[in-house]
PDB file of C-alpha atoms in Angstrom:
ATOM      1  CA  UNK A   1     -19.815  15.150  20.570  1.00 72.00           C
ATOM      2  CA  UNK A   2     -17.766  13.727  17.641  1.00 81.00           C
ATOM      3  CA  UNK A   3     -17.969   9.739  17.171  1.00 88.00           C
ATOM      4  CA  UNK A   4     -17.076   7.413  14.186  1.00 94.00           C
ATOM      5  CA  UNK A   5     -18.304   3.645  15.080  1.00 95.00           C
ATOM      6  CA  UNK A   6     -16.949   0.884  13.266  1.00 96.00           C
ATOM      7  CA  UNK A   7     -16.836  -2.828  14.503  1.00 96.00           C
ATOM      8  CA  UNK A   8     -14.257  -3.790  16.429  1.00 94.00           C
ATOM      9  CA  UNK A   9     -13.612  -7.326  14.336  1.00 96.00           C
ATOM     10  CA  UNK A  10     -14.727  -9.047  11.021  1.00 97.00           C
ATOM     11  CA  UNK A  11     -13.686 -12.895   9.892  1.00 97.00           C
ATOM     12  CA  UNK A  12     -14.139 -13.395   6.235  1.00 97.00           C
ATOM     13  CA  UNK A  13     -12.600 -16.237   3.575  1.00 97.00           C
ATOM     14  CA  UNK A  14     -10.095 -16.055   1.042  1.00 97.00           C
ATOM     15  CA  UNK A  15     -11.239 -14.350  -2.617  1.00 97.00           C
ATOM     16  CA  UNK A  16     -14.764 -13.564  -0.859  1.00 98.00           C
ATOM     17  CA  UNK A  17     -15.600 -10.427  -0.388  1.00 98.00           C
ATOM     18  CA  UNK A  18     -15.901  -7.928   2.593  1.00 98.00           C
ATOM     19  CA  UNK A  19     -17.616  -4.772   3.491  1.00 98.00           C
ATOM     20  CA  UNK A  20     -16.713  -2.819   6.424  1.00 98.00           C
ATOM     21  CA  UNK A  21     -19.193  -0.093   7.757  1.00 98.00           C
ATOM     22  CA  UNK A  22     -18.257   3.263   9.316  1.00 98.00           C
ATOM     23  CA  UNK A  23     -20.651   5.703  10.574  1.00 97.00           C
ATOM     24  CA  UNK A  24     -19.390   9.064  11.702  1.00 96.00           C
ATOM     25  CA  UNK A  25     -21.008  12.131  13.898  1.00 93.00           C
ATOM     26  CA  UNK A  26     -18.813  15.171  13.652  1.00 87.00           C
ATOM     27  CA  UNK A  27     -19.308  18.961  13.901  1.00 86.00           C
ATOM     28  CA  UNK A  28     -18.779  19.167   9.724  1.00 89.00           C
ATOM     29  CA  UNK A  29     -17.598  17.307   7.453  1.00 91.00           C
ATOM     30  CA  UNK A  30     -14.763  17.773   4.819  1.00 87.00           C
ATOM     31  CA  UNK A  31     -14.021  14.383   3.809  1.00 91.00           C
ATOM     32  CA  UNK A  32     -13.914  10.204   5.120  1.00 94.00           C
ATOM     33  CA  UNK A  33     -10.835   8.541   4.842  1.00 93.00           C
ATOM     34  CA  UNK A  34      -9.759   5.203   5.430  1.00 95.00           C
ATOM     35  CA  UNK A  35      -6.503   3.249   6.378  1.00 93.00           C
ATOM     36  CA  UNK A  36      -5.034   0.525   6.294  1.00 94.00           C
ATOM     37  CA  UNK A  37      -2.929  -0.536   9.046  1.00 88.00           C
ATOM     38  CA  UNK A  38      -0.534  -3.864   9.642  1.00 88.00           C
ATOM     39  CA  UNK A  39       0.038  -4.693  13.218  1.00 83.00           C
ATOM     40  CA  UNK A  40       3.092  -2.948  14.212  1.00 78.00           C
ATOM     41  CA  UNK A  41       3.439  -0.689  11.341  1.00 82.00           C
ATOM     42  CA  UNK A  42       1.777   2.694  10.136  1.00 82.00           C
ATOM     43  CA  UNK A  43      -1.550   3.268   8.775  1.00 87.00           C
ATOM     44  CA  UNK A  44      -1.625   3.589   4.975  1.00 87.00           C
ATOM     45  CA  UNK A  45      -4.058   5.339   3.075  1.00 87.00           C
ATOM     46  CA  UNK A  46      -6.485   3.535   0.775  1.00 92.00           C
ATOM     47  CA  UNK A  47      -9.161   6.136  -0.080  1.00 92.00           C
ATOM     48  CA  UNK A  48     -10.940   9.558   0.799  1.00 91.00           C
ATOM     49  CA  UNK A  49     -14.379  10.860   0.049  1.00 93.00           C
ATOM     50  CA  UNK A  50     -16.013  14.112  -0.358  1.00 92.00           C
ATOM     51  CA  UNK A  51     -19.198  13.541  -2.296  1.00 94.00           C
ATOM     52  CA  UNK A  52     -21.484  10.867  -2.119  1.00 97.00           C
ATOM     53  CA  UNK A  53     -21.399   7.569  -3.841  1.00 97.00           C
ATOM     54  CA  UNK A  54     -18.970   4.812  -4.754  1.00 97.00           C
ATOM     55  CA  UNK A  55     -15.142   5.533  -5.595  1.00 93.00           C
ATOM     56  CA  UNK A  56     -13.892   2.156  -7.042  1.00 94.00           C
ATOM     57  CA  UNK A  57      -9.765   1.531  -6.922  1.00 90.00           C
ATOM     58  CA  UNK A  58      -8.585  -2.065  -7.792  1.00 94.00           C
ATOM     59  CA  UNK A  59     -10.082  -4.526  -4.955  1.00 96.00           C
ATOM     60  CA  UNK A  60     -10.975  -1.585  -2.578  1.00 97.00           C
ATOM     61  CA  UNK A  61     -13.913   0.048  -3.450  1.00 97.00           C
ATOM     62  CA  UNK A  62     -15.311   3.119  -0.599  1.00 97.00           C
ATOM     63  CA  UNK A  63     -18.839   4.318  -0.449  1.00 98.00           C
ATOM     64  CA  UNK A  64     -20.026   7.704   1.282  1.00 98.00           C
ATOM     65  CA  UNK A  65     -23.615   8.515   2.297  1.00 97.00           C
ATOM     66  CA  UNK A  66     -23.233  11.676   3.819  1.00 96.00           C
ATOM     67  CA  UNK A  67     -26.927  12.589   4.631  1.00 95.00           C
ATOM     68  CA  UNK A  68     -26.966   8.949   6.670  1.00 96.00           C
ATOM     69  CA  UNK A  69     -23.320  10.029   7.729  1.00 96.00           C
ATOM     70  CA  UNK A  70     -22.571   6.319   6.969  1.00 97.00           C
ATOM     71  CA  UNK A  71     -19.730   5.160   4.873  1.00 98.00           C
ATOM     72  CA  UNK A  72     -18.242   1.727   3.830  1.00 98.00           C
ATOM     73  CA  UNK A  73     -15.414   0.131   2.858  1.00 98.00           C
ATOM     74  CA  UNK A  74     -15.919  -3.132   0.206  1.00 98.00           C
ATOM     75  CA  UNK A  75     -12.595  -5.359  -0.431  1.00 98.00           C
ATOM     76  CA  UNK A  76     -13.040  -8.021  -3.007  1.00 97.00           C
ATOM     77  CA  UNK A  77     -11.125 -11.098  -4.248  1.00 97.00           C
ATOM     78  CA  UNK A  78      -9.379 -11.114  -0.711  1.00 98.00           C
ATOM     79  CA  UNK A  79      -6.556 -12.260  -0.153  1.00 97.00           C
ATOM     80  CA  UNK A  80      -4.189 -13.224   3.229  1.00 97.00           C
ATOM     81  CA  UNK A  81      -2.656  -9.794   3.088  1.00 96.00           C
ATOM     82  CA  UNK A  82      -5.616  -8.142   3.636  1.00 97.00           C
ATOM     83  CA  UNK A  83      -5.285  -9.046   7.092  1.00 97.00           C
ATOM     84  CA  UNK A  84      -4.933  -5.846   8.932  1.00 95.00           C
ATOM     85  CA  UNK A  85      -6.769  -3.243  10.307  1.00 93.00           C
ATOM     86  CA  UNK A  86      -8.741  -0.567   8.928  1.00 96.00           C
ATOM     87  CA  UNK A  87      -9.489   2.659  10.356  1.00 94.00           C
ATOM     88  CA  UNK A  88     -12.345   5.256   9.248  1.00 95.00           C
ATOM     89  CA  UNK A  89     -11.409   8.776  10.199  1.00 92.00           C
ATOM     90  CA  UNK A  90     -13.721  11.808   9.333  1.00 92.00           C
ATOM     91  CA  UNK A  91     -12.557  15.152   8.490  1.00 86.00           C
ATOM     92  CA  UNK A  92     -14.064  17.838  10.826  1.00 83.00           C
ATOM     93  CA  UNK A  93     -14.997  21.649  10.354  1.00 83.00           C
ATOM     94  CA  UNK A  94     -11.375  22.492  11.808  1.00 75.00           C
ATOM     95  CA  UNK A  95      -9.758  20.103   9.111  1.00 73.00           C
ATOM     96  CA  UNK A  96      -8.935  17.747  12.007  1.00 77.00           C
ATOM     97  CA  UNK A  97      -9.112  13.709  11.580  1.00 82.00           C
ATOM     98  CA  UNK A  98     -11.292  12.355  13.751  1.00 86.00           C
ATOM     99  CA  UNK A  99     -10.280   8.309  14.391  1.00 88.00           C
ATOM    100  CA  UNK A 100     -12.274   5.367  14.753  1.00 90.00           C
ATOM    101  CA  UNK A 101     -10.665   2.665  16.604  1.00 88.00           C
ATOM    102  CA  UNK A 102     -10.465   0.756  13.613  1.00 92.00           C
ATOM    103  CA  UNK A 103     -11.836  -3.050  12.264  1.00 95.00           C
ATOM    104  CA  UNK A 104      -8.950  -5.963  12.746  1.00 94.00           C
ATOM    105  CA  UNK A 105     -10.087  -8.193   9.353  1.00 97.00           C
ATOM    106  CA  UNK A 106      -9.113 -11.694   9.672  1.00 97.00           C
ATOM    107  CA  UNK A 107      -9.009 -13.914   6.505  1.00 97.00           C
ATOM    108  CA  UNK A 108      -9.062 -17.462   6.645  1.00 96.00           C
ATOM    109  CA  UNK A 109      -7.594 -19.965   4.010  1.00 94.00           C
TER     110      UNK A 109
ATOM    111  CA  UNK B   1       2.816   8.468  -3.258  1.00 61.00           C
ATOM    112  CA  UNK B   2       4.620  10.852  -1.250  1.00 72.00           C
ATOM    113  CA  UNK B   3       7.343   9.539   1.442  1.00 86.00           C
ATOM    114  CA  UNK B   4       7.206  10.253   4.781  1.00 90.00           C
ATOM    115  CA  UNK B   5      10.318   9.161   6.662  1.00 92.00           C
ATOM    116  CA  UNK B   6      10.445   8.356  10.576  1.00 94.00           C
ATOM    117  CA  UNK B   7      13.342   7.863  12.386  1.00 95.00           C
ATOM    118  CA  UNK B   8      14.209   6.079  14.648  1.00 95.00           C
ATOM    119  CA  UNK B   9      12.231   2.943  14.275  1.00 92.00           C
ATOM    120  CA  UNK B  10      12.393   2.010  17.765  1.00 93.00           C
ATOM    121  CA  UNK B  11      14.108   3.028  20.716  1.00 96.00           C
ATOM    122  CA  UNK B  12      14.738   1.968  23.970  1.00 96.00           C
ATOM    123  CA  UNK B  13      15.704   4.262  26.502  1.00 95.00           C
ATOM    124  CA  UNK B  14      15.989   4.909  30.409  1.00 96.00           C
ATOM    125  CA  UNK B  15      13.816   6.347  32.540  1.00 97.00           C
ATOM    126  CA  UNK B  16      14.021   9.979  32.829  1.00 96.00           C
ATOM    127  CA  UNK B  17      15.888  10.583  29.634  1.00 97.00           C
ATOM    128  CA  UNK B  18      14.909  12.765  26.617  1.00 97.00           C
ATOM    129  CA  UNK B  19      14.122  10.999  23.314  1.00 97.00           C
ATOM    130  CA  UNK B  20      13.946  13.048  20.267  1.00 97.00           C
ATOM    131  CA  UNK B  21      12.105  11.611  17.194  1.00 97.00           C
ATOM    132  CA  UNK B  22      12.125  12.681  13.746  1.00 96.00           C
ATOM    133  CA  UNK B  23       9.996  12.958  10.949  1.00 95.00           C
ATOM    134  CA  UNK B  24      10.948  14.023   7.079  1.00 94.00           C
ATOM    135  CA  UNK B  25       8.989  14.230   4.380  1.00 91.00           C
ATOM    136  CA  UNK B  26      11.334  13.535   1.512  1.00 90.00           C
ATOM    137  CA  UNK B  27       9.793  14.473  -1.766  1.00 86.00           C
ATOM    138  CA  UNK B  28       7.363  16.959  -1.141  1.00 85.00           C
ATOM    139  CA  UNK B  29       6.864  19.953   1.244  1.00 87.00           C
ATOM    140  CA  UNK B  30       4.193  19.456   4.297  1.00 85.00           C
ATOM    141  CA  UNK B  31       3.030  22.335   5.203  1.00 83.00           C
ATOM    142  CA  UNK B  32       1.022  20.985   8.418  1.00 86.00           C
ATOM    143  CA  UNK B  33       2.961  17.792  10.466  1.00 90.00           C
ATOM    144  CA  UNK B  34       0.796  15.549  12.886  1.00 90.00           C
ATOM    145  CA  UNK B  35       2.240  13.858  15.701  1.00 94.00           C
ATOM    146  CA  UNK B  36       0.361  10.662  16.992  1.00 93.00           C
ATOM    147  CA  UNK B  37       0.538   7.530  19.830  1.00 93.00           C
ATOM    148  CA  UNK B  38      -1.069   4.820  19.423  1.00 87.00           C
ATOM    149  CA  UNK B  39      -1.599   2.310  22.473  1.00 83.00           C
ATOM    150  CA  UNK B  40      -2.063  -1.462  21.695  1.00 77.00           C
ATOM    151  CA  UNK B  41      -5.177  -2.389  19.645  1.00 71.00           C
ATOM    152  CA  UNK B  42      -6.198   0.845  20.522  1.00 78.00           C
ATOM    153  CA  UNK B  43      -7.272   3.843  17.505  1.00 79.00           C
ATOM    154  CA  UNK B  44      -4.732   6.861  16.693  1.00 85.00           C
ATOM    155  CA  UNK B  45      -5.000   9.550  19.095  1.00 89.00           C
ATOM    156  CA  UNK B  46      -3.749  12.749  18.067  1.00 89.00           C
ATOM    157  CA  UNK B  47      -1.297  14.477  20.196  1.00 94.00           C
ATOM    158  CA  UNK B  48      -0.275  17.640  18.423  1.00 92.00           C
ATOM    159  CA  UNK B  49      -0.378  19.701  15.269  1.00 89.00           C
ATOM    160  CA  UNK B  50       2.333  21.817  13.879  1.00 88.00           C
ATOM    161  CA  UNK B  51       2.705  23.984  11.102  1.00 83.00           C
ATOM    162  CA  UNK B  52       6.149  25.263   9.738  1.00 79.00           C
ATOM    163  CA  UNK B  53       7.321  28.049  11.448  1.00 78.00           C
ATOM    164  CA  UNK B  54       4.958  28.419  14.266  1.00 80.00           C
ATOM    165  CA  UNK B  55       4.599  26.874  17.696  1.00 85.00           C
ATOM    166  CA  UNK B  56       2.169  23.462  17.805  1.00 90.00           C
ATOM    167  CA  UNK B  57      -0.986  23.115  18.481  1.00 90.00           C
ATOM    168  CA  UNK B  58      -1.607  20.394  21.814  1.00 94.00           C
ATOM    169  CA  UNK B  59      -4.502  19.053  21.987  1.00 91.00           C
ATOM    170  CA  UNK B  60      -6.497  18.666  25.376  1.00 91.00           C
ATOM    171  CA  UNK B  61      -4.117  16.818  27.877  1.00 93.00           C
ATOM    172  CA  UNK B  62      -1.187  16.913  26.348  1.00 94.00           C
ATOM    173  CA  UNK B  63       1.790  18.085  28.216  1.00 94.00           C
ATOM    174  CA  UNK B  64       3.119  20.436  25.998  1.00 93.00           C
ATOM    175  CA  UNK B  65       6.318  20.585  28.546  1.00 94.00           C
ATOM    176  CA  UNK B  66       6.709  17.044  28.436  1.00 96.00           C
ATOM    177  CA  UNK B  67       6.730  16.730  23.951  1.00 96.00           C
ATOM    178  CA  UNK B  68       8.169  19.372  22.477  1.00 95.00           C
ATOM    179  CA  UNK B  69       7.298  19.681  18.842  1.00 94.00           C
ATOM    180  CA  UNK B  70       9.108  21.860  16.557  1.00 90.00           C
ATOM    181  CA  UNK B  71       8.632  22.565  12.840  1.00 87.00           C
ATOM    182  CA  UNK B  72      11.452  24.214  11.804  1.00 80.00           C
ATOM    183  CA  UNK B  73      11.435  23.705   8.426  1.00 87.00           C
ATOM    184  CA  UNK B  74       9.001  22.648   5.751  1.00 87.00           C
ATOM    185  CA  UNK B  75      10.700  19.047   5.137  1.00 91.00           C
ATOM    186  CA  UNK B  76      11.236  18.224   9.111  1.00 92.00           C
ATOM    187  CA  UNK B  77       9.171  17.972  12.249  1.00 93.00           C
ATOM    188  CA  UNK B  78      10.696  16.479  15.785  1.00 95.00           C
ATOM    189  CA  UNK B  79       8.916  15.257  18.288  1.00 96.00           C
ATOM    190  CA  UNK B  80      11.140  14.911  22.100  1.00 97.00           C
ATOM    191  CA  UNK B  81       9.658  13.515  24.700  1.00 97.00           C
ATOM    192  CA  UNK B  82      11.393  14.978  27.822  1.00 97.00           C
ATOM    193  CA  UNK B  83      12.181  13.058  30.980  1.00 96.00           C
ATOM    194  CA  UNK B  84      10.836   9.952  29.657  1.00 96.00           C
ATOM    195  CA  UNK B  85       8.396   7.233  32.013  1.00 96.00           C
ATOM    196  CA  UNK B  86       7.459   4.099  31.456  1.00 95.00           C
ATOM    197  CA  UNK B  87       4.073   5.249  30.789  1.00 94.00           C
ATOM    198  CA  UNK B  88       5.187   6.752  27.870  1.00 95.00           C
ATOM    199  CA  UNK B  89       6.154   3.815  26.599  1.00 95.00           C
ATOM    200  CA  UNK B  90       3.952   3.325  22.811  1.00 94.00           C
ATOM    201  CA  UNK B  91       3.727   3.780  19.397  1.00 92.00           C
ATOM    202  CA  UNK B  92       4.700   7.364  18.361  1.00 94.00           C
ATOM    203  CA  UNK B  93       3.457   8.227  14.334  1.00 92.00           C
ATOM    204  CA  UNK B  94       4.017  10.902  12.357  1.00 93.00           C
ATOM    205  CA  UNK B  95       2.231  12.296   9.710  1.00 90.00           C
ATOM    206  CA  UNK B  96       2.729  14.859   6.941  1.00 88.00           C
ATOM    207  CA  UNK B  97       0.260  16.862   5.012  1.00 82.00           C
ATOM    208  CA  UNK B  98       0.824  19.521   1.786  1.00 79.00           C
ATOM    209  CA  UNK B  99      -2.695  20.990   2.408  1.00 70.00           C
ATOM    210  CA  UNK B 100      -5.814  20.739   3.938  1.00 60.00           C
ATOM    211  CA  UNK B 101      -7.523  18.505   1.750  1.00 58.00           C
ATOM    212  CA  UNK B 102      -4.809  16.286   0.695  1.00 64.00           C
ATOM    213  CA  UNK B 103      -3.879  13.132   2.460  1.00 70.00           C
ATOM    214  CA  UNK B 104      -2.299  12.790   4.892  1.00 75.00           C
ATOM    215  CA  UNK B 105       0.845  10.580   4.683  1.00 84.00           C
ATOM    216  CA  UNK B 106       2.226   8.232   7.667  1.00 87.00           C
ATOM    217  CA  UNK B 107       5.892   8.058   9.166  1.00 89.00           C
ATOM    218  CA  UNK B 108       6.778   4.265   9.535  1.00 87.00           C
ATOM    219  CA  UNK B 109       6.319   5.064  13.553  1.00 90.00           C
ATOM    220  CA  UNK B 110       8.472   4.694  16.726  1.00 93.00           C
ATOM    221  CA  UNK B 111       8.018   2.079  18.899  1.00 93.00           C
ATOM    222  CA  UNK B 112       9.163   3.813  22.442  1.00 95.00           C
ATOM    223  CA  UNK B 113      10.046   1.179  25.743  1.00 95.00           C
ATOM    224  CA  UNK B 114      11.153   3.275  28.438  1.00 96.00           C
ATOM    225  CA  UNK B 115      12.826   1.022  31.374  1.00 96.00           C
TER     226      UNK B 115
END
């Protein structure tokens, strides 16, 4: 069957930094993406990967292994906006997003 | 990036009454449309798929009857959800795509209470 895991809830401090794990089982691959989602609102898209290693955009940095089927999301300098969720979502063979149930990040002061 | 415009907002609405829902993508032409709900703290789960110009794709469970998706044109998607229940009360979200392998871009989402 087709599974991402991702934990359910990370604490972290103000301008420390964060890494959120995703690993993913699907039948192919074509790509990882993550979100960012407020509560109440739409997800918003922060990065996708194809091949393997780090893309690096601002704070948000996303890393794909794709022979561990693993990725990871790595926030720095974090600030009390960051608070949100973040969903990992792999691409399938059928080009279909398949959802994880997303990590709710809570910063603290 | 692109815009993705959802409207309405929210809605509140009786039960056993239609609500329609729209979805535009405003500056650039999406080719594929995906319709979501979202329960509380729950992930995305995706409810349909619709290309311009043909009929939408359900996916397993969906009542097909009950959310009629059409496409009609390459900058608008509408999502009505027929004879409405509370149980269908939650978080409807669009979301537009040019291709296959470009992102996908979010609607601001519906928030649904049916009384």
């Amino acid at each position: 069957g087709q599974n991402i895991d991702q934990p359910t809830e990370m604490t972290a401090t103000e301008g420390a930094i964060v890494q959120i794990n995703c690993t993913y089982q699907t039948s192919g691959f074509n790509g990882l993406f993550w979100y960012q989602q407020h509560a109440g609102e739409a997800p918003t898209f922060l990065s996708y990967n194809v091949l393997d290693g780090l893309e690096e955009k601002g704070r948000f940095s996303s890393f794909l292994s794709r022979s561990k089927g693993y990725s990871y999301l790595l926030l720095k300098e974090l600030q009390m906006k960051d608070s949100a969720s973040y969903l990992c979502a792999s691409m399938d063979s059928n080009y279909q997003l398949i959802w994880g149930a997303g990590t709710k990040l809570i910063i603290k002061p | 990036g692109a815009v993705v415009s959802q409207h309405p907002s929210w809605v509140i609405c009786k039960s056993g009454t239609s609500v329609k829902i729209e979805c535009r993508s405003l500056d650039f032409q999406a080719t594929t449309m995906f319709w979501y709900r979202q329960f509380p703290k729950q992930s995305l789960m995706l409810m349909a798929t619709s290309n311009e110009g043909s009929k939408a794709t359900y996916e397993q469970g969906v009542e097909k009857d009950k959310f009629l998706i059409n496409h009609a044109s390459l900058t608008l998607s509408t999502l009505t959800v027929t004879s409405a229940h509370p149980e269908d009360s939650s978080f409807y979200i669009c979301s537009a795509s040019a291709g296959t392998f470009t992102e996908a871009f979010f609607g601001q989402g519906t928030r649904l209470t049916v009384v």
